PDB file of C-alpha atoms in Angstrom:
ATOM      1  CA  MET Y   6      27.116  -9.857   4.794  1.00 40.00           C
ATOM      2  CA  THR Y   7      25.926 -10.640   1.342  1.00 45.00           C
ATOM      3  CA  ALA Y   8      22.568 -10.687  -0.326  1.00 48.00           C
ATOM      4  CA  SER Y   9      22.639 -14.487  -0.354  1.00 58.00           C
ATOM      5  CA  ARG Y  10      23.088 -14.762   3.432  1.00 80.00           C
ATOM      6  CA  HIS Y  11      20.138 -12.468   4.157  1.00 80.00           C
ATOM      7  CA  PRO Y  12      18.101 -12.089   0.958  1.00 79.00           C
ATOM      8  CA  TYR Y  13      14.935 -10.645   2.539  1.00 75.00           C
ATOM      9  CA  LEU Y  14      16.864  -8.188   4.648  1.00 75.00           C
ATOM     10  CA  PHE Y  15      19.005  -7.189   1.665  1.00 76.00           C
ATOM     11  CA  ALA Y  16      15.854  -6.657  -0.418  1.00 73.00           C
ATOM     12  CA  THR Y  17      14.578  -4.346   2.298  1.00 70.00           C
ATOM     13  CA  LEU Y  18      17.710  -2.442   3.319  1.00 73.00           C
ATOM     14  CA  GLY Y  19      20.159  -3.003   0.473  1.00 74.00           C
ATOM     15  CA  ASP Y  20      23.818  -2.373   1.272  1.00 73.00           C
ATOM     16  CA  ALA Y  21      22.907  -1.025   4.722  1.00 75.00           C
ATOM     17  CA  THR Y  22      22.473  -4.678   5.707  1.00 79.00           C
ATOM     18  CA  ALA Y  23      26.255  -4.961   5.958  1.00 81.00           C
ATOM     19  CA  HIS Y  24      26.281  -2.491   8.847  1.00 79.00           C
ATOM     20  CA  LEU Y  25      23.974  -4.542  11.082  1.00 81.00           C
ATOM     21  CA  PRO Y  26      25.262  -6.835  13.818  1.00 81.00           C
ATOM     22  CA  ASP Y  27      25.064 -10.444  12.648  1.00 84.00           C
ATOM     23  CA  GLU Y  28      22.675 -11.510  15.425  1.00 82.00           C
ATOM     24  CA  LEU Y  29      20.247  -8.698  14.590  1.00 80.00           C
ATOM     25  CA  ALA Y  30      20.512  -9.452  10.867  1.00 82.00           C
ATOM     26  CA  ARG Y  31      19.694 -13.138  11.471  1.00 83.00           C
ATOM     27  CA  THR Y  32      16.690 -12.233  13.640  1.00 82.00           C
ATOM     28  CA  LEU Y  33      15.352  -9.753  11.093  1.00 81.00           C
ATOM     29  CA  GLU Y  34      15.950 -12.204   8.239  1.00 83.00           C
ATOM     30  CA  THR Y  35      14.013 -14.917  10.082  1.00 82.00           C
ATOM     31  CA  THR Y  36      11.129 -12.523  10.752  1.00 79.00           C
ATOM     32  CA  LEU Y  37      11.015 -11.287   7.167  1.00 77.00           C
ATOM     33  CA  ALA Y  38      11.189 -14.841   5.822  1.00 78.00           C
ATOM     34  CA  SER Y  39       8.240 -15.882   7.987  1.00 77.00           C
ATOM     35  CA  LEU Y  40       6.252 -12.837   6.854  1.00 70.00           C
ATOM     36  CA  GLN Y  41       7.018 -13.738   3.255  1.00 66.00           C
ATOM     37  CA  ALA Y  42       5.940 -17.337   3.816  1.00 67.00           C
ATOM     38  CA  GLU Y  43       2.673 -16.222   5.448  1.00 63.00           C
ATOM     39  CA  SER Y  44       1.831 -13.809   2.649  1.00 58.00           C
ATOM     40  CA  ALA Y  45       3.070 -15.911  -0.279  1.00 58.00           C
ATOM     41  CA  HIS Y  46      -0.439 -17.118  -1.046  1.00 60.00           C
ATOM     42  CA  LYS Y  47      -1.713 -13.512  -1.238  1.00 62.00           C
ATOM     43  CA  GLY Y  48       0.125 -12.652  -4.476  1.00 70.00           C
ATOM     44  CA  VAL Y  49       1.951  -9.326  -4.655  1.00 73.00           C
ATOM     45  CA  THR Y  50       3.590  -8.388  -1.364  1.00 74.00           C
ATOM     46  CA  LEU Y  51       5.837  -5.585  -0.229  1.00 76.00           C
ATOM     47  CA  LEU Y  52       8.781  -7.941   0.161  1.00 75.00           C
ATOM     48  CA  SER Y  53       8.266  -9.535  -3.235  1.00 74.00           C
ATOM     49  CA  CYS Y  54       8.147  -6.086  -4.838  1.00 75.00           C
ATOM     50  CA  LEU Y  55      11.322  -5.022  -3.010  1.00 75.00           C
ATOM     51  CA  GLN Y  56      13.051  -8.177  -4.186  1.00 72.00           C
ATOM     52  CA  ALA Y  57      11.922  -7.591  -7.760  1.00 71.00           C
ATOM     53  CA  ILE Y  58      13.203  -4.021  -7.613  1.00 71.00           C
ATOM     54  CA  ARG Y  59      16.504  -5.245  -6.190  1.00 69.00           C
ATOM     55  CA  GLU Y  60      16.686  -7.701  -9.113  1.00 69.00           C
ATOM     56  CA  VAL Y  61      17.213  -4.764 -11.478  1.00 66.00           C
ATOM     57  CA  ASP Y  62      13.818  -3.504 -12.539  1.00 74.00           C
ATOM     58  CA  ALA Y  63      13.861  -1.264 -15.561  1.00 78.00           C
ATOM     59  CA  ALA Y  64      11.458   1.640 -16.052  1.00 76.00           C
ATOM     60  CA  ASP Y  65       8.749  -0.764 -17.214  1.00 79.00           C
ATOM     61  CA  GLY Y  66       9.035  -2.751 -13.984  1.00 75.00           C
ATOM     62  CA  GLN Y  67      10.532  -5.775 -15.670  1.00 78.00           C
ATOM     63  CA  PRO Y  68      13.980  -7.204 -14.899  1.00 77.00           C
ATOM     64  CA  LEU Y  69      16.655  -6.382 -17.435  1.00 77.00           C
ATOM     65  CA  PRO Y  70      17.865  -9.442 -19.362  1.00 80.00           C
ATOM     66  CA  VAL Y  71      21.311 -10.674 -18.384  1.00 80.00           C
ATOM     67  CA  ASN Y  72      22.766 -10.751 -21.942  1.00 85.00           C
ATOM     68  CA  GLY Y  73      26.259 -11.378 -20.597  1.00 87.00           C
ATOM     69  CA  ARG Y  74      26.156  -8.342 -18.281  1.00 84.00           C
ATOM     70  CA  SER Y  75      27.342  -8.400 -14.693  1.00 84.00           C
ATOM     71  CA  GLN Y  76      24.940  -7.582 -11.871  1.00 78.00           C
ATOM     72  CA  SER Y  77      26.515  -4.139 -11.399  1.00 79.00           C
ATOM     73  CA  GLN Y  78      26.165  -3.390 -15.124  1.00 82.00           C
ATOM     74  CA  ARG Y  79      22.504  -4.408 -14.969  1.00 81.00           C
ATOM     75  CA  TRP Y  80      21.997  -2.128 -11.939  1.00 79.00           C
ATOM     76  CA  ALA Y  81      23.598   0.786 -13.772  1.00 81.00           C
ATOM     77  CA  LEU Y  82      21.511   0.177 -16.900  1.00 85.00           C
ATOM     78  CA  ALA Y  83      18.316  -0.104 -14.838  1.00 84.00           C
ATOM     79  CA  ARG Y  84      19.100   3.205 -13.116  1.00 84.00           C
ATOM     80  CA  ILE Y  85      19.745   4.806 -16.502  1.00 88.00           C
ATOM     81  CA  ASP Y  86      16.476   3.399 -17.853  1.00 88.00           C
ATOM     82  CA  ARG Y  87      14.454   4.671 -14.892  1.00 86.00           C
ATOM     83  CA  ALA Y  88      16.182   8.081 -14.919  1.00 89.00           C
ATOM     84  CA  THR Y  89      15.540   8.581 -18.641  1.00 91.00           C
ATOM     85  CA  ALA Y  90      11.899   7.573 -18.182  1.00 90.00           C
ATOM     86  CA  GLY Y  91      11.605  10.157 -15.395  1.00 90.00           C
ATOM     87  CA  LEU Y  92      13.371  12.750 -17.508  1.00 93.00           C
ATOM     88  CA  THR Y  93      10.952  12.138 -20.386  1.00 92.00           C
ATOM     89  CA  GLN Y  94       7.951  12.565 -18.071  1.00 92.00           C
ATOM     90  CA  LEU Y  95       9.338  15.807 -16.647  1.00 93.00           C
ATOM     91  CA  LEU Y  96      10.020  17.197 -20.119  1.00 94.00           C
ATOM     92  CA  GLU Y  97       6.479  16.324 -21.251  1.00 93.00           C
ATOM     93  CA  LEU Y  98       5.143  18.127 -18.178  1.00 93.00           C
ATOM     94  CA  LEU Y  99       7.323  21.154 -18.939  1.00 94.00           C
ATOM     95  CA  HIS Y 100       6.099  21.129 -22.541  1.00 94.00           C
ATOM     96  CA  ALA Y 101       2.478  21.148 -21.395  1.00 94.00           C
ATOM     97  CA  ILE Y 102       3.210  23.913 -18.874  1.00 93.00           C
ATOM     98  CA  GLU Y 103       4.765  26.014 -21.637  1.00 93.00           C
ATOM     99  CA  ARG Y 104       1.748  25.515 -23.919  1.00 94.00           C
ATOM    100  CA  VAL Y 105      -0.554  26.630 -21.111  1.00 93.00           C
ATOM    101  CA  ARG Y 106       1.705  29.617 -20.395  1.00 92.00           C
ATOM    102  CA  VAL Y 107       1.548  30.734 -24.039  1.00 94.00           C
ATOM    103  CA  ASP Y 108      -2.031  29.814 -24.997  1.00 93.00           C
ATOM    104  CA  GLY Y 109      -3.913  28.991 -21.806  1.00 91.00           C
ATOM    105  CA  ASP Y 110      -5.856  30.828 -19.155  1.00 92.00           C
ATOM    106  CA  ALA Y 111      -3.941  32.624 -16.433  1.00 90.00           C
ATOM    107  CA  CYS Y 112      -5.670  30.529 -13.740  1.00 90.00           C
ATOM    108  CA  GLN Y 113      -4.213  27.337 -15.264  1.00 90.00           C
ATOM    109  CA  GLN Y 114      -0.616  28.546 -15.279  1.00 90.00           C
ATOM    110  CA  VAL Y 115       2.012  27.523 -12.764  1.00 91.00           C
ATOM    111  CA  GLY Y 116       4.509  29.933 -11.256  1.00 90.00           C
ATOM    112  CA  ASP Y 117       8.055  30.567 -12.328  1.00 91.00           C
ATOM    113  CA  HIS Y 118       9.325  28.675  -9.279  1.00 92.00           C
ATOM    114  CA  VAL Y 119       7.562  25.498 -10.454  1.00 92.00           C
ATOM    115  CA  ARG Y 120       9.007  25.744 -13.956  1.00 92.00           C
ATOM    116  CA  GLU Y 121      12.465  26.427 -12.560  1.00 93.00           C
ATOM    117  CA  GLY Y 122      12.166  23.478 -10.165  1.00 93.00           C
ATOM    118  CA  LEU Y 123      11.203  21.164 -13.031  1.00 93.00           C
ATOM    119  CA  LEU Y 124      14.095  22.425 -15.137  1.00 93.00           C
ATOM    120  CA  LEU Y 125      16.510  21.789 -12.272  1.00 93.00           C
ATOM    121  CA  ALA Y 126      15.090  18.286 -11.851  1.00 93.00           C
ATOM    122  CA  CYS Y 127      15.624  17.632 -15.578  1.00 93.00           C
ATOM    123  CA  ARG Y 128      19.193  18.879 -15.364  1.00 93.00           C
ATOM    124  CA  GLY Y 129      19.850  16.691 -12.342  1.00 93.00           C
ATOM    125  CA  LEU Y 130      18.468  13.601 -14.031  1.00 92.00           C
ATOM    126  CA  ALA Y 131      20.412  14.307 -17.216  1.00 93.00           C
ATOM    127  CA  GLU Y 132      23.633  14.699 -15.228  1.00 92.00           C
ATOM    128  CA  TYR Y 133      22.859  11.499 -13.327  1.00 90.00           C
ATOM    129  CA  VAL Y 134      22.352   9.586 -16.588  1.00 90.00           C
ATOM    130  CA  ASP Y 135      25.681  10.913 -17.848  1.00 90.00           C
ATOM    131  CA  VAL Y 136      27.479   9.713 -14.698  1.00 88.00           C
ATOM    132  CA  GLN Y 137      25.794   6.306 -14.954  1.00 83.00           C
ATOM    133  CA  LEU Y 138      26.750   5.981 -18.624  1.00 84.00           C
ATOM    134  CA  GLN Y 139      30.365   6.695 -17.746  1.00 84.00           C
ATOM    135  CA  SER Y 140      30.339   3.852 -15.211  1.00 75.00           C
ATOM    136  CA  ALA Y 141      28.368   1.343 -17.310  1.00 64.00           C
TER     137      ALA Y 141
END
């Protein structure tokens, strides 16, 4: 199964679509297509957002320009963009937590477990970006 055979289903389930029996996939695709047609006049819909995300949304929510890149390269770059945006947000949060720890009131401070969890999340995102850069 490819995204072109079942675009609505692929937008919803991604690669898991390939594991569905063809008859079920066709039925689900027909249902999703009719839902999309019914809600098309309503503007932003869940399915349209899923399709936009599947079309390689960057951290700003906009599709990455093709610029001679393959679809898989665009997916990798979009993942890198989103991961670095998340990493930046986590580091800003950690910075604010540290300022409160040093200069703030005790009631405004978070525990060591929260700081450690945020640091681990930053490490995980940084490692993920490194892996994505190696494959891009």
